[in-house]
Amino acid sequence: MDGLRAVAALGVLLYHAADWSGRPGRFAHGYLAVDFFFCLSGYVLAHAFERRDIGWLAYLRIRVVRIWPLLVLSTLVGAVLTSRHSPPFWPNLAKGLLLIPRMGHPAEYTFPTLFPFNPPAWSLCLEVIVSALWFPLRRAPDMVLAAVVLLSGGVVLWTALALNGVETGWDQATFWLGVVRATFSFSLGWACWRYRTPARRPRLWLPAIALFVVLVVPVFPRGLTAWNGLYDYACLVVLFPLLVTVGAHDPQGVAGAICRATGDVSYPLYALHWATWAVMLRLYPDGWRTVLPLWFPALAVAVAPVVAWIALRLYDAPVRRRLLQSR
């Protein structure tokens, strides 16, 4: 699972690097990595907490400690670099640090990002909301789980068909659809844990390649975008739960070490890749352009994992240890 999480983080990085450099669609379905993250979280949190005797506040503290340090770092970097472009500064900064989405009156909902100083934080916000609401229900009967899957799945299917995909939740206009999107994949991961059975473990590279391919390959020509929604939905319903299930084991030796090392970097990579890109843009000698030269996104893809590893070793891991010890 750690290794697959790293593949998903790479898919997001490639998707955004192509889009931000003026090459949208080059890694067409990288946004689905977010749904894989949600599904993975449902499985992992159910494994860790469904049978554990722990209070809600203690659980929330563990979740906050896991997410908050890198959220603060990336939000502060974004605030320094983009303060003039996202007024009002102090309210947006406070909301970003507290992981509160920027929302206006429903009649005024448009498509601005929910977190102007750290746009990728929208998925972290959704994961926190869903996982917090899940905890009191973690021991609910199977019928409750089935109802959550069916109801949220129906809404996500309607969204996928109406919008030709499930890429929603990152802006004000689709925030609540994003909550349902996160609920669906999270509950599928939860169901995978509840109904887990011993399964044949394929060679390690097979699930990794399968996940990478579905995230980055443009399956349908642009003229057939109506099929894109069905493709997205099939990934959510079939492929991602399958990958989570077959990935629930601990490979030994070198393979296991690689999975653990890359998995450790996956969250810092996701949390910091936008901030890394923003810093690189400020250092770019020719100024911002609609279409950046190919070497720039290629360099970003190489630099972002290095920045994530440094942040993990020198900042994130030490801060989390200190926070967990300070009880």
Short mmCIF file of N, CA and C in Angstrom, two decimals, residues 31-100:
data_model
loop_
_atom_site.label_atom_id
_atom_site.label_comp_id
_atom_site.label_asym_id
_atom_site.label_seq_id
_atom_site.Cartn_x
_atom_site.Cartn_y
_atom_site.Cartn_z
N TYR A 31 -5.98 13.03 -11.78
CA TYR A 31 -6.88 13.45 -10.70
C TYR A 31 -7.52 12.28 -9.98
N LEU A 32 -7.57 11.11 -10.63
CA LEU A 32 -8.15 9.94 -9.97
C LEU A 32 -7.29 9.43 -8.83
N ALA A 33 -6.04 9.86 -8.77
CA ALA A 33 -5.18 9.46 -7.65
C ALA A 33 -5.80 9.88 -6.32
N VAL A 34 -6.53 11.01 -6.33
CA VAL A 34 -7.19 11.47 -5.11
C VAL A 34 -8.20 10.44 -4.64
N ASP A 35 -8.96 9.86 -5.57
CA ASP A 35 -9.94 8.83 -5.20
C ASP A 35 -9.25 7.57 -4.68
N PHE A 36 -8.10 7.26 -5.24
CA PHE A 36 -7.33 6.13 -4.72
C PHE A 36 -6.88 6.42 -3.29
N PHE A 37 -6.44 7.65 -3.04
CA PHE A 37 -6.06 8.03 -1.67
C PHE A 37 -7.23 7.85 -0.71
N PHE A 38 -8.43 8.28 -1.12
CA PHE A 38 -9.60 8.15 -0.26
C PHE A 38 -9.89 6.68 0.03
N CYS A 39 -9.84 5.85 -1.00
CA CYS A 39 -10.10 4.42 -0.82
C CYS A 39 -9.05 3.79 0.10
N LEU A 40 -7.82 4.16 -0.09
CA LEU A 40 -6.74 3.65 0.75
C LEU A 40 -6.93 4.07 2.20
N SER A 41 -7.34 5.33 2.40
CA SER A 41 -7.58 5.81 3.77
C SER A 41 -8.69 5.03 4.45
N GLY A 42 -9.76 4.72 3.70
CA GLY A 42 -10.84 3.95 4.29
C GLY A 42 -10.37 2.60 4.78
N TYR A 43 -9.54 1.93 4.00
CA TYR A 43 -9.02 0.62 4.40
C TYR A 43 -8.08 0.74 5.60
N VAL A 44 -7.13 1.66 5.50
CA VAL A 44 -6.10 1.78 6.54
C VAL A 44 -6.70 2.24 7.87
N LEU A 45 -7.60 3.23 7.83
CA LEU A 45 -8.18 3.71 9.08
C LEU A 45 -9.10 2.67 9.70
N ALA A 46 -9.83 1.92 8.88
CA ALA A 46 -10.64 0.83 9.43
C ALA A 46 -9.75 -0.22 10.08
N HIS A 47 -8.64 -0.55 9.43
CA HIS A 47 -7.70 -1.53 9.99
C HIS A 47 -7.13 -1.04 11.32
N ALA A 48 -6.86 0.26 11.40
CA ALA A 48 -6.19 0.79 12.59
C ALA A 48 -7.15 1.11 13.73
N PHE A 49 -8.41 1.49 13.41
CA PHE A 49 -9.25 2.06 14.45
C PHE A 49 -10.62 1.42 14.62
N GLU A 50 -11.07 0.56 13.71
CA GLU A 50 -12.42 0.04 13.87
C GLU A 50 -12.56 -0.76 15.16
N ARG A 51 -11.57 -1.54 15.51
CA ARG A 51 -11.63 -2.37 16.71
C ARG A 51 -10.83 -1.79 17.88
N ARG A 52 -10.25 -0.65 17.69
CA ARG A 52 -9.39 -0.06 18.72
C ARG A 52 -10.22 0.72 19.72
N ASP A 53 -9.91 0.58 20.97
CA ASP A 53 -10.62 1.29 22.04
C ASP A 53 -9.96 2.65 22.22
N ILE A 54 -10.49 3.65 21.55
CA ILE A 54 -9.93 4.99 21.58
C ILE A 54 -11.05 5.99 21.41
N GLY A 55 -10.92 7.14 22.06
CA GLY A 55 -11.95 8.16 21.98
C GLY A 55 -11.84 8.99 20.71
N TRP A 56 -12.93 9.69 20.42
CA TRP A 56 -12.99 10.48 19.20
C TRP A 56 -11.93 11.58 19.20
N LEU A 57 -11.77 12.30 20.33
CA LEU A 57 -10.80 13.38 20.40
C LEU A 57 -9.38 12.86 20.23
N ALA A 58 -9.10 11.73 20.84
CA ALA A 58 -7.76 11.15 20.68
C ALA A 58 -7.51 10.75 19.23
N TYR A 59 -8.54 10.21 18.59
CA TYR A 59 -8.43 9.86 17.18
C TYR A 59 -8.17 11.09 16.33
N LEU A 60 -8.94 12.15 16.56
CA LEU A 60 -8.77 13.39 15.80
C LEU A 60 -7.39 13.98 16.01
N ARG A 61 -6.87 13.85 17.22
CA ARG A 61 -5.52 14.36 17.48
C ARG A 61 -4.49 13.63 16.63
N ILE A 62 -4.63 12.32 16.52
CA ILE A 62 -3.71 11.53 15.70
C ILE A 62 -3.80 11.96 14.24
N ARG A 63 -5.01 12.20 13.74
CA ARG A 63 -5.18 12.63 12.36
C ARG A 63 -4.59 14.01 12.12
N VAL A 64 -4.80 14.92 13.08
CA VAL A 64 -4.27 16.28 12.94
C VAL A 64 -2.75 16.27 12.93
N VAL A 65 -2.16 15.49 13.83
CA VAL A 65 -0.70 15.42 13.88
C VAL A 65 -0.14 14.87 12.58
N ARG A 66 -0.84 13.96 11.95
CA ARG A 66 -0.36 13.39 10.69
C ARG A 66 -0.39 14.41 9.56
N ILE A 67 -1.41 15.26 9.52
CA ILE A 67 -1.62 16.15 8.38
C ILE A 67 -1.08 17.55 8.60
N TRP A 68 -1.18 18.07 9.79
CA TRP A 68 -1.02 19.50 10.04
C TRP A 68 0.37 20.08 9.77
N PRO A 69 1.47 19.45 10.19
CA PRO A 69 2.78 20.11 9.99
C PRO A 69 3.06 20.49 8.54
N LEU A 70 2.87 19.58 7.61
CA LEU A 70 3.13 19.90 6.21
C LEU A 70 2.09 20.85 5.64
N LEU A 71 0.87 20.78 6.16
CA LEU A 71 -0.15 21.74 5.75
C LEU A 71 0.28 23.15 6.10
N VAL A 72 0.81 23.33 7.30
CA VAL A 72 1.27 24.65 7.73
C VAL A 72 2.40 25.14 6.83
N LEU A 73 3.37 24.27 6.58
CA LEU A 73 4.53 24.66 5.77
C LEU A 73 4.10 25.08 4.37
N SER A 74 3.30 24.26 3.71
CA SER A 74 2.91 24.56 2.34
C SER A 74 2.02 25.80 2.28
N THR A 75 1.15 25.99 3.27
CA THR A 75 0.27 27.16 3.29
C THR A 75 1.07 28.44 3.51
N LEU A 76 2.04 28.41 4.39
CA LEU A 76 2.86 29.60 4.63
C LEU A 76 3.69 29.97 3.40
N VAL A 77 4.24 28.96 2.73
CA VAL A 77 4.99 29.24 1.50
C VAL A 77 4.07 29.87 0.46
N GLY A 78 2.88 29.32 0.30
CA GLY A 78 1.93 29.88 -0.65
C GLY A 78 1.50 31.28 -0.28
N ALA A 79 1.33 31.54 1.00
CA ALA A 79 0.92 32.87 1.45
C ALA A 79 1.99 33.91 1.14
N VAL A 80 3.25 33.56 1.34
CA VAL A 80 4.34 34.49 1.05
C VAL A 80 4.42 34.80 -0.45
N LEU A 81 4.20 33.78 -1.28
CA LEU A 81 4.40 33.93 -2.72
C LEU A 81 3.19 34.51 -3.44
N THR A 82 1.99 34.31 -2.92
CA THR A 82 0.79 34.70 -3.66
C THR A 82 -0.12 35.63 -2.87
N SER A 83 0.39 36.31 -1.88
CA SER A 83 -0.46 37.13 -1.01
C SER A 83 -1.21 38.21 -1.78
N ARG A 84 -0.60 38.80 -2.81
CA ARG A 84 -1.25 39.87 -3.55
C ARG A 84 -2.39 39.37 -4.44
N HIS A 85 -2.37 38.08 -4.76
CA HIS A 85 -3.34 37.55 -5.69
C HIS A 85 -4.57 36.94 -5.01
N SER A 86 -4.55 36.85 -3.69
CA SER A 86 -5.64 36.14 -3.00
C SER A 86 -6.11 36.91 -1.77
N PRO A 87 -6.63 38.11 -1.95
CA PRO A 87 -7.17 38.83 -0.80
C PRO A 87 -8.52 38.25 -0.40
N PRO A 88 -8.96 38.47 0.87
CA PRO A 88 -8.22 39.13 1.95
C PRO A 88 -7.18 38.19 2.56
N PHE A 89 -6.02 38.71 2.83
CA PHE A 89 -4.88 37.88 3.20
C PHE A 89 -5.08 37.14 4.52
N TRP A 90 -5.34 37.86 5.59
CA TRP A 90 -5.36 37.22 6.92
C TRP A 90 -6.49 36.22 7.09
N PRO A 91 -7.72 36.52 6.66
CA PRO A 91 -8.76 35.48 6.74
C PRO A 91 -8.42 34.23 5.93
N ASN A 92 -7.88 34.42 4.72
CA ASN A 92 -7.53 33.25 3.91
C ASN A 92 -6.39 32.46 4.54
N LEU A 93 -5.44 33.15 5.14
CA LEU A 93 -4.34 32.46 5.80
C LEU A 93 -4.85 31.67 7.00
N ALA A 94 -5.68 32.30 7.82
CA ALA A 94 -6.22 31.60 8.99
C ALA A 94 -7.03 30.37 8.58
N LYS A 95 -7.86 30.52 7.58
CA LYS A 95 -8.64 29.38 7.11
C LYS A 95 -7.75 28.28 6.55
N GLY A 96 -6.72 28.67 5.81
CA GLY A 96 -5.81 27.67 5.26
C GLY A 96 -5.08 26.89 6.33
N LEU A 97 -4.62 27.58 7.37
CA LEU A 97 -3.90 26.90 8.45
C LEU A 97 -4.82 25.99 9.26
N LEU A 98 -6.10 26.33 9.33
CA LEU A 98 -7.07 25.53 10.07
C LEU A 98 -7.81 24.54 9.17
N LEU A 99 -7.46 24.50 7.89
CA LEU A 99 -8.07 23.61 6.92
C LEU A 99 -9.58 23.85 6.81
N ILE A 100 -9.94 25.12 6.77
CA ILE A 100 -11.34 25.53 6.60
C ILE A 100 -11.49 26.07 5.18
#
